[in-house]
Amino acid sequence: MANNEPKKGGILRAYLNVNVLYKILIGLVIGAVAGIILAAKGVTALPAWISMFGTIFTRLLKMIIIPIIVGSLVVGASSVSPANVGRVGIRVVIIYLATSACGVIIGLVMGNIFQPHAELAAVTQLAADAAGKTASTNVWEVIYSIVPTSVLQSLVNETVLQVIFFSLVFGLCLSFMKVSEDERIRTISTTMYNVFDCLAEIMMKIVAGIMQYAPIGVAVLICEVFAKNGAKVAGALLTVTIACFLGYLIHIVAVYGGLLAIFRIKLGAFFKEARTPFITAFVTRSSNGTLPTTFAAAENLGVDKEVYAFSLPLGATINMDGTAIYQGVCAFFLVMSTQGRGLTMGEMGMIVLLATLASIGTAGVPGAGAIMLAMVMQGIDLPIEAGTTLAGAYAMILGIDAILDMGRTALNVTGDLTCTCCIAKKLGFLKADSVLK
Ligand code: ASP
């Protein structure tokens, strides 16, 4: 007995010790190779008991969407102190949201130009029904429908935008209550904050657990895709990768270059300092994990600590331009591959809104953008349900998520630094002459 136990633990520990990024890539390769072999043998479907492992994975992803939005958004919104919501806060939030919206638009443009898609077999009934539903959506209705009439109903029906709206309102009220002069209000609101903080932490733990399971789920889902469609889908993933990275590059040059020029900050001096956080983010795939180097870069650029100590952690949570570009390209890929059509104008508008708002509620940790993508698809009435073509297409994206995540995290962090410098410059909090034109 005593001899057997460490051995079992050893295998599990060895598995857990391997970087999730490599495991998912290995899962992708194993699934793809197995699928191609099956396709060559004329086997187009997996036995139900194997298919179940993929189904479990998609169900796990769906399971966490709503609690993760509620937990992280309430905590995010209530962490902003009312004193900072004024002069600096509002400007920082506006520039963060505006650049994220530009990111989604660039992503959608890339999607339209590259038209990344895989010719996947069989559009499921569910997806076809959903396509009918989205076509009838009217823009004004989309806007006023953000305000829920019943919060419980929004939670039960998983209406993403309504849940985001209510969580933000709830969190903002909580942030004011936490600094109330009335001790009773301060105490109960701090308790409430702790409950949501705990919920958000639990969700992050669950996400970490799901990511450990992801290689198995991805392998099975990818195997199904390749068995059904053969090797021809690999080119589509390459197109998605090229479209995303080109989008990242355009965003750096056009949006960040443009902002720095408008605010008269020297590009060379800025990018010299931004290089370290850029590389750190690329390697760690976490905006939060990169914060110490982003702080150092802001300090070296001469930004006042009062501004960057508030704006950079906020940016690591709410400003995700790279993630926004990725959402645009991937949403295009998912719809085109499963519905046999591009995105409608209504859907694109909805994706800009959803991806921008969803970035507020997503922590800067590896792989968070992929969960957001599931949220965005739910928001355009194309939920990633087990057993659908959409789940297979989503698994394809997830298989290359690590590569896409490196680029988008590097961009997310550069965006936080760019916006911070611009706002600091505007409000007179940027001192170093070396970066000022
Ligand atoms: N990894 C990204 C970040 O930390 C989030 C994402 O997955 O898009 O900013």
Coordinates of C-alpha atoms and ligand atoms in Angstrom, one line a residue:
M1 CA 0.0 0.0 0.0
A2 CA 2.6 2.5 1.2
N3 CA 4.6 1.7 -1.8
N4 CA 1.8 2.2 -4.3
E5 CA 0.5 5.5 -3.1
P6 CA 3.5 7.7 -3.9
K7 CA 3.6 6.1 -7.4
K8 CA 0.0 7.2 -8.2
G9 CA 0.7 10.6 -6.7
G10 CA 3.8 10.7 -8.8
I11 CA 2.0 10.4 -12.1
L12 CA -0.6 13.0 -11.2
R13 CA 2.1 15.3 -9.9
A14 CA 4.2 14.8 -13.0
Y15 CA 1.1 15.7 -15.1
L16 CA 0.3 18.8 -13.0
N17 CA 3.9 19.9 -13.2
V18 CA 3.9 20.1 -17.0
N19 CA 2.9 23.6 -18.2
V20 CA -0.8 23.7 -19.2
L21 CA 0.3 25.4 -22.5
Y22 CA 2.3 22.4 -23.6
K23 CA -0.3 20.0 -22.4
I24 CA -3.0 21.6 -24.4
L25 CA -0.8 21.7 -27.5
I26 CA 0.0 18.0 -27.0
G27 CA -3.7 17.3 -26.6
L28 CA -4.3 19.2 -29.8
V29 CA -1.7 17.2 -31.7
I30 CA -2.8 13.9 -30.3
G31 CA -6.5 14.6 -31.0
A32 CA -5.7 15.9 -34.6
V33 CA -3.5 12.9 -35.5
A34 CA -6.1 10.4 -34.0
G35 CA -8.9 12.2 -35.9
I36 CA -7.0 12.1 -39.2
I37 CA -6.2 8.4 -38.8
L38 CA -9.9 7.8 -38.0
A39 CA -11.0 9.8 -41.0
A40 CA -8.6 7.8 -43.3
K41 CA -10.2 4.6 -42.0
G42 CA -13.7 6.0 -42.7
V43 CA -14.6 6.4 -39.0
T44 CA -16.4 9.7 -38.7
A45 CA -17.8 9.5 -35.1
L46 CA -16.3 8.5 -31.8
P47 CA -17.9 6.0 -29.4
A48 CA -20.2 7.8 -26.9
W49 CA -18.0 7.0 -23.9
I50 CA -15.0 8.7 -25.5
S51 CA -17.1 11.6 -26.8
M52 CA -18.3 12.1 -23.3
F53 CA -14.9 13.5 -22.2
G54 CA -15.3 16.4 -24.7
T55 CA -18.8 17.0 -23.6
I56 CA -17.7 17.2 -20.0
F57 CA -15.2 19.9 -21.0
T58 CA -17.8 22.1 -22.8
R59 CA -20.2 21.7 -19.9
L60 CA -17.5 22.7 -17.4
L61 CA -16.8 25.9 -19.4
K62 CA -20.5 26.8 -19.5
M63 CA -20.9 26.1 -15.8
I64 CA -18.5 28.8 -14.8
I65 CA -19.5 31.7 -17.2
I66 CA -22.1 33.4 -15.0
P67 CA -20.5 32.9 -11.6
I68 CA -17.2 34.2 -13.0
I69 CA -18.8 37.3 -14.4
V70 CA -20.6 38.1 -11.2
G71 CA -17.7 37.4 -8.9
S72 CA -14.9 39.2 -10.8
L73 CA -17.1 42.2 -11.9
V74 CA -18.5 42.9 -8.5
V75 CA -15.0 42.7 -7.0
G76 CA -13.5 44.8 -9.9
A77 CA -16.1 47.5 -9.7
S78 CA -16.1 47.7 -5.9
S79 CA -12.3 47.8 -5.7
V80 CA -12.2 51.3 -7.4
S81 CA -12.2 53.8 -4.5
P82 CA -14.7 56.6 -5.0
A83 CA -11.9 59.1 -4.5
N84 CA -10.2 57.8 -7.6
V85 CA -13.3 57.5 -9.6
G86 CA -13.1 61.3 -10.3
R87 CA -10.5 63.1 -12.4
V88 CA -8.1 60.2 -13.1
G89 CA -10.5 57.2 -12.9
I90 CA -13.1 58.3 -15.4
R91 CA -10.5 59.3 -18.0
V92 CA -8.6 56.1 -17.6
V93 CA -11.7 54.0 -17.9
I94 CA -12.9 55.8 -21.0
I95 CA -9.5 55.5 -22.8
Y96 CA -9.3 51.8 -21.8
L97 CA -12.8 51.0 -23.1
A98 CA -12.3 53.1 -26.2
T99 CA -9.0 51.3 -27.1
S100 CA -10.6 47.9 -26.4
A101 CA -13.5 48.8 -28.7
C102 CA -10.9 49.7 -31.4
G103 CA -9.4 46.3 -30.8
V104 CA -12.6 44.4 -31.4
I105 CA -13.2 46.5 -34.6
I106 CA -9.7 45.7 -35.8
G107 CA -10.3 42.0 -35.0
L108 CA -13.6 42.1 -36.9
V109 CA -11.9 43.8 -39.9
M110 CA -9.2 41.1 -39.9
G111 CA -12.0 38.5 -39.7
N112 CA -13.7 40.0 -42.7
I113 CA -10.4 40.3 -44.7
F114 CA -9.0 36.9 -43.9
Q115 CA -12.4 35.1 -43.6
P116 CA -10.8 32.4 -41.4
H117 CA -13.0 29.3 -41.4
A118 CA -13.0 25.6 -41.6
E119 CA -15.5 23.7 -43.7
L120 CA -17.0 21.9 -40.9
A121 CA -19.6 19.2 -41.5
A122 CA -23.2 19.5 -40.3
V123 CA -24.6 22.7 -39.0
T124 CA -26.6 21.5 -36.0
Q125 CA -30.2 22.3 -35.5
L126 CA -29.4 24.3 -32.4
A127 CA -27.0 26.6 -34.3
A128 CA -29.4 27.0 -37.2
D129 CA -32.2 28.0 -34.8
A130 CA -29.9 30.5 -33.1
A131 CA -28.9 32.0 -36.4
G132 CA -32.6 32.7 -37.0
K133 CA -32.9 34.4 -33.6
T134 CA -30.0 36.8 -34.1
A135 CA -31.1 37.9 -37.5
S136 CA -34.2 39.5 -36.0
T137 CA -32.3 41.5 -33.3
N138 CA -33.0 45.2 -33.4
V139 CA -30.2 47.6 -32.2
W140 CA -32.4 49.7 -29.9
E141 CA -33.8 46.5 -28.4
V142 CA -30.3 45.3 -27.8
I143 CA -29.4 48.5 -25.9
Y144 CA -32.4 48.8 -23.7
S145 CA -32.3 45.0 -23.1
I146 CA -29.0 45.5 -21.2
V147 CA -31.2 46.7 -18.3
P148 CA -32.7 43.6 -16.7
T149 CA -36.3 43.5 -15.5
S150 CA -35.6 40.6 -13.3
V151 CA -32.1 39.9 -12.1
L152 CA -32.9 36.4 -11.1
Q153 CA -34.3 35.7 -14.6
S154 CA -31.1 37.1 -16.2
L155 CA -29.0 34.8 -14.0
V156 CA -31.2 31.8 -14.8
N157 CA -31.4 32.5 -18.5
E158 CA -27.7 33.4 -18.6
T159 CA -28.3 36.7 -20.3
V160 CA -24.7 37.8 -20.3
L161 CA -25.1 41.6 -20.9
Q162 CA -27.8 41.9 -18.3
V163 CA -25.6 40.1 -15.7
I164 CA -22.6 42.3 -16.6
F165 CA -24.8 45.4 -16.2
F166 CA -26.2 44.4 -12.8
S167 CA -22.9 43.3 -11.5
L168 CA -21.3 46.6 -12.4
V169 CA -24.1 48.6 -10.7
F170 CA -23.9 46.4 -7.7
G171 CA -20.1 46.6 -7.4
L172 CA -20.1 50.4 -7.8
C173 CA -22.7 50.9 -5.0
L174 CA -20.6 48.6 -2.9
S175 CA -17.5 50.7 -3.5
F176 CA -19.3 53.8 -2.1
M177 CA -20.7 51.9 0.8
K178 CA -17.3 50.5 1.8
V179 CA -16.1 54.1 2.6
S180 CA -19.4 55.2 4.2
E181 CA -19.2 57.3 7.4
D182 CA -21.7 55.0 9.0
E183 CA -19.8 52.2 10.7
R184 CA -22.7 49.7 10.3
I185 CA -22.8 50.3 6.5
R186 CA -19.0 50.0 6.3
T187 CA -19.0 46.7 8.2
I188 CA -21.8 45.0 6.3
S189 CA -20.4 46.2 2.9
T190 CA -17.0 44.9 3.7
T191 CA -18.5 41.6 4.6
M192 CA -20.4 41.6 1.3
Y193 CA -17.2 42.5 -0.6
N194 CA -15.4 39.6 1.1
V195 CA -18.1 37.2 0.0
F196 CA -17.7 38.2 -3.6
D197 CA -14.0 38.3 -3.4
C198 CA -14.1 34.8 -2.1
L199 CA -16.5 33.8 -5.0
A200 CA -14.1 35.3 -7.5
E201 CA -11.1 33.5 -6.0
I202 CA -13.1 30.2 -5.9
M203 CA -13.9 30.7 -9.6
M204 CA -10.3 31.3 -10.5
K205 CA -9.4 28.0 -8.7
I206 CA -12.1 26.2 -10.7
V207 CA -10.8 27.7 -13.9
A208 CA -7.3 26.5 -13.0
G209 CA -8.7 23.1 -12.5
I210 CA -10.7 23.1 -15.7
M211 CA -7.5 24.1 -17.5
Q212 CA -5.8 21.0 -16.1
Y213 CA -8.6 19.0 -17.7
A214 CA -8.5 21.0 -20.9
P215 CA -5.9 18.9 -22.7
I216 CA -8.1 15.8 -22.5
G217 CA -11.3 17.7 -23.5
V218 CA -9.5 19.4 -26.3
A219 CA -8.0 16.2 -27.6
V220 CA -11.4 14.5 -27.8
L221 CA -13.2 17.5 -29.3
I222 CA -10.4 18.1 -31.9
C223 CA -10.4 14.4 -32.7
E224 CA -14.1 14.6 -33.5
V225 CA -13.5 17.6 -35.7
F226 CA -10.7 16.0 -37.7
A227 CA -12.5 12.6 -37.9
K228 CA -15.5 14.4 -39.4
N229 CA -13.6 16.8 -41.6
G230 CA -10.2 15.4 -42.4
A231 CA -6.9 17.3 -42.3
K232 CA -8.2 20.3 -44.3
V233 CA -9.1 22.2 -41.1
A234 CA -5.4 22.8 -40.1
G235 CA -5.0 25.6 -42.6
A236 CA -7.9 27.5 -41.0
L237 CA -6.1 27.6 -37.7
L238 CA -3.1 29.1 -39.3
T239 CA -5.3 31.7 -40.9
V240 CA -6.8 32.6 -37.5
T241 CA -3.3 32.9 -36.0
I242 CA -2.0 35.2 -38.9
A243 CA -5.2 37.3 -38.7
C244 CA -4.8 37.8 -34.9
F245 CA -1.1 38.6 -35.0
L246 CA -1.6 41.0 -37.9
G247 CA -4.4 42.6 -35.9
Y248 CA -2.1 43.0 -32.8
L249 CA 0.6 44.6 -35.0
I250 CA -1.9 47.1 -36.6
H251 CA -3.2 48.0 -33.1
I252 CA 0.2 48.8 -31.8
V253 CA 1.1 50.9 -34.8
A254 CA -2.2 52.7 -35.4
V255 CA -3.8 53.0 -32.0
Y256 CA -0.9 53.2 -29.6
G257 CA 1.4 55.0 -32.1
G258 CA -1.5 57.4 -32.8
L259 CA -2.3 58.0 -29.1
L260 CA 1.4 58.6 -28.2
A261 CA 1.8 61.0 -31.1
I262 CA -1.4 62.9 -30.1
F263 CA -0.3 63.2 -26.5
R264 CA 3.2 64.1 -27.7
I265 CA 5.1 61.3 -26.0
K266 CA 8.3 60.1 -27.7
L267 CA 7.7 56.8 -29.4
G268 CA 11.4 55.6 -29.1
A269 CA 11.7 56.4 -25.4
F270 CA 8.3 54.8 -24.7
F271 CA 8.9 51.5 -26.5
K272 CA 12.3 51.2 -25.0
E273 CA 10.7 51.0 -21.6
A274 CA 7.7 49.1 -22.7
R275 CA 9.9 46.3 -24.1
T276 CA 10.4 44.5 -20.7
P277 CA 6.7 44.2 -19.7
F278 CA 5.9 43.3 -23.4
I279 CA 8.3 40.4 -23.3
T280 CA 7.3 39.4 -19.7
A281 CA 3.6 39.4 -20.7
F282 CA 4.4 37.4 -23.9
V283 CA 6.1 34.7 -21.8
T284 CA 3.8 34.6 -18.7
R285 CA 0.5 35.2 -20.6
S286 CA -0.7 37.1 -17.6
S287 CA -1.3 40.9 -17.3
N288 CA -1.5 40.6 -13.6
G289 CA 1.6 38.5 -13.3
T290 CA 3.4 41.2 -15.4
L291 CA 2.4 44.1 -13.1
P292 CA 5.7 44.4 -11.3
T293 CA 7.6 45.0 -14.6
T294 CA 4.8 47.3 -15.9
F295 CA 5.1 49.4 -12.7
A296 CA 8.9 49.6 -13.2
A297 CA 8.4 50.7 -16.8
A298 CA 5.9 53.4 -15.7
E299 CA 8.2 54.6 -13.0
N300 CA 11.1 54.8 -15.5
L301 CA 8.9 56.7 -18.0
G302 CA 8.4 59.3 -15.3
V303 CA 4.7 58.7 -14.5
D304 CA 3.6 59.8 -11.1
K305 CA 2.9 56.8 -8.7
E306 CA -0.5 58.2 -7.8
V307 CA -1.6 57.6 -11.3
Y308 CA 0.1 54.3 -12.3
A309 CA -0.6 52.6 -8.9
F310 CA -4.3 53.0 -9.7
S311 CA -4.4 52.7 -13.4
L312 CA -2.1 49.8 -14.1
P313 CA -3.8 47.2 -11.8
L314 CA -7.1 48.5 -13.1
G315 CA -5.9 48.1 -16.7
A316 CA -4.6 44.6 -16.0
T317 CA -8.2 43.7 -15.2
I318 CA -10.3 45.9 -17.5
N319 CA -8.1 46.8 -20.4
M320 CA -7.7 44.0 -22.9
D321 CA -7.1 45.2 -26.4
G322 CA -5.3 42.1 -27.6
T323 CA -8.0 39.9 -26.1
A324 CA -10.6 42.2 -27.9
I325 CA -8.9 41.6 -31.3
Y326 CA -8.8 37.9 -30.6
Q327 CA -12.5 37.9 -29.8
G328 CA -13.3 39.6 -33.2
V329 CA -11.2 37.2 -35.3
C330 CA -12.4 34.1 -33.4
A331 CA -16.1 35.0 -33.3
F332 CA -15.8 35.4 -37.1
F333 CA -14.1 32.0 -37.4
L334 CA -16.7 30.3 -35.2
V335 CA -19.7 31.8 -37.0
M336 CA -18.3 31.3 -40.4
S337 CA -17.2 27.7 -39.7
T338 CA -20.5 26.6 -38.2
Q339 CA -23.1 28.7 -39.8
G340 CA -21.6 28.9 -43.3
R341 CA -21.9 32.8 -43.3
G342 CA -20.1 35.8 -42.0
L343 CA -21.3 38.0 -39.2
T344 CA -24.3 40.3 -39.6
M345 CA -23.9 44.0 -38.8
G346 CA -26.1 43.4 -35.7
E347 CA -23.9 40.6 -34.5
M348 CA -20.7 42.7 -35.1
G349 CA -22.2 45.6 -33.1
M350 CA -23.1 43.2 -30.3
I351 CA -19.6 41.6 -30.3
V352 CA -18.0 45.1 -30.0
L353 CA -20.3 45.9 -27.0
L354 CA -20.0 42.5 -25.4
A355 CA -16.2 42.0 -25.9
T356 CA -15.6 45.6 -24.6
L357 CA -17.8 45.1 -21.5
A358 CA -16.7 41.5 -21.0
S359 CA -13.1 42.6 -20.8
I360 CA -14.0 44.5 -17.6
G361 CA -14.9 41.3 -15.9
T362 CA -12.0 39.2 -16.9
A363 CA -8.9 38.8 -14.8
G364 CA -5.5 39.2 -16.5
V365 CA -4.6 35.5 -16.2
P366 CA -3.6 32.9 -18.9
G367 CA -6.4 31.7 -21.0
A368 CA -9.1 34.1 -19.6
G369 CA -9.8 35.4 -23.1
A370 CA -11.0 31.9 -24.2
I371 CA -13.6 31.9 -21.4
M372 CA -14.6 35.4 -22.5
L373 CA -15.0 34.1 -26.1
A374 CA -17.5 31.5 -24.8
M375 CA -19.3 34.4 -23.1
V376 CA -19.4 36.5 -26.3
M377 CA -20.8 33.6 -28.3
Q378 CA -23.5 33.1 -25.7
G379 CA -24.3 36.9 -26.0
I380 CA -24.9 36.5 -29.7
D381 CA -27.2 33.6 -29.1
L382 CA -24.8 31.0 -30.3
P383 CA -24.0 29.2 -27.0
I384 CA -21.3 26.6 -27.1
E385 CA -23.3 23.5 -26.4
A386 CA -21.9 20.0 -26.1
G387 CA -22.2 17.9 -29.2
T388 CA -22.6 20.8 -31.6
T389 CA -20.3 21.8 -34.5
L390 CA -19.7 25.0 -32.6
A391 CA -18.2 23.2 -29.7
G392 CA -15.8 21.4 -32.1
A393 CA -14.8 24.7 -33.7
Y394 CA -14.3 26.3 -30.3
A395 CA -12.1 23.4 -29.3
M396 CA -10.0 24.1 -32.4
I397 CA -9.4 27.7 -31.2
L398 CA -8.7 26.4 -27.7
G399 CA -6.0 24.1 -29.1
I400 CA -4.0 27.1 -30.4
D401 CA -5.1 29.4 -27.5
A402 CA -1.7 29.4 -25.9
I403 CA -0.1 30.9 -29.0
L404 CA -2.8 33.5 -29.5
D405 CA -2.7 34.3 -25.7
M406 CA 1.0 35.2 -25.8
G407 CA 0.4 37.9 -28.4
R408 CA -2.8 39.3 -26.9
T409 CA -1.3 39.5 -23.4
A410 CA 1.7 41.4 -24.6
L411 CA -0.7 43.8 -26.4
N412 CA -2.9 44.1 -23.3
V413 CA 0.0 45.2 -21.1
T414 CA 1.4 47.6 -23.7
G415 CA -2.1 49.1 -23.9
D416 CA -2.2 49.6 -20.1
L417 CA 1.1 51.4 -20.2
T418 CA 0.2 53.5 -23.2
C419 CA -3.1 54.7 -21.8
T420 CA -1.5 55.4 -18.4
C421 CA 1.2 57.6 -20.0
C422 CA -1.3 59.5 -22.1
I423 CA -3.6 60.3 -19.2
A424 CA -0.7 61.1 -16.9
K425 CA 0.6 63.5 -19.6
K426 CA -2.8 65.1 -20.0
L427 CA -3.2 65.7 -16.3
G428 CA 0.4 66.8 -15.6
F429 CA 1.5 63.6 -13.9
L430 CA 4.2 62.7 -16.4
K431 CA 7.5 64.3 -15.4
A432 CA 10.4 62.9 -17.3
D433 CA 11.6 65.2 -20.1
S434 CA 13.2 62.3 -21.9
V435 CA 9.8 61.0 -23.0
L436 CA 8.1 64.4 -23.8
K437 CA 8.2 65.8 -27.2
Ligands
ASP1 N1 -3.9 36.3 -20.7 C1 -4.6 37.6 -20.9 C2 -4.1 38.6 -20.0 O1 -3.6 38.2 -18.9 C3 -6.1 37.5 -20.8 C4 -6.6 36.6 -22.0 O2 -6.6 35.4 -21.9 O3 -7.0 37.2 -23.0 O4 -4.2 39.8 -20.2

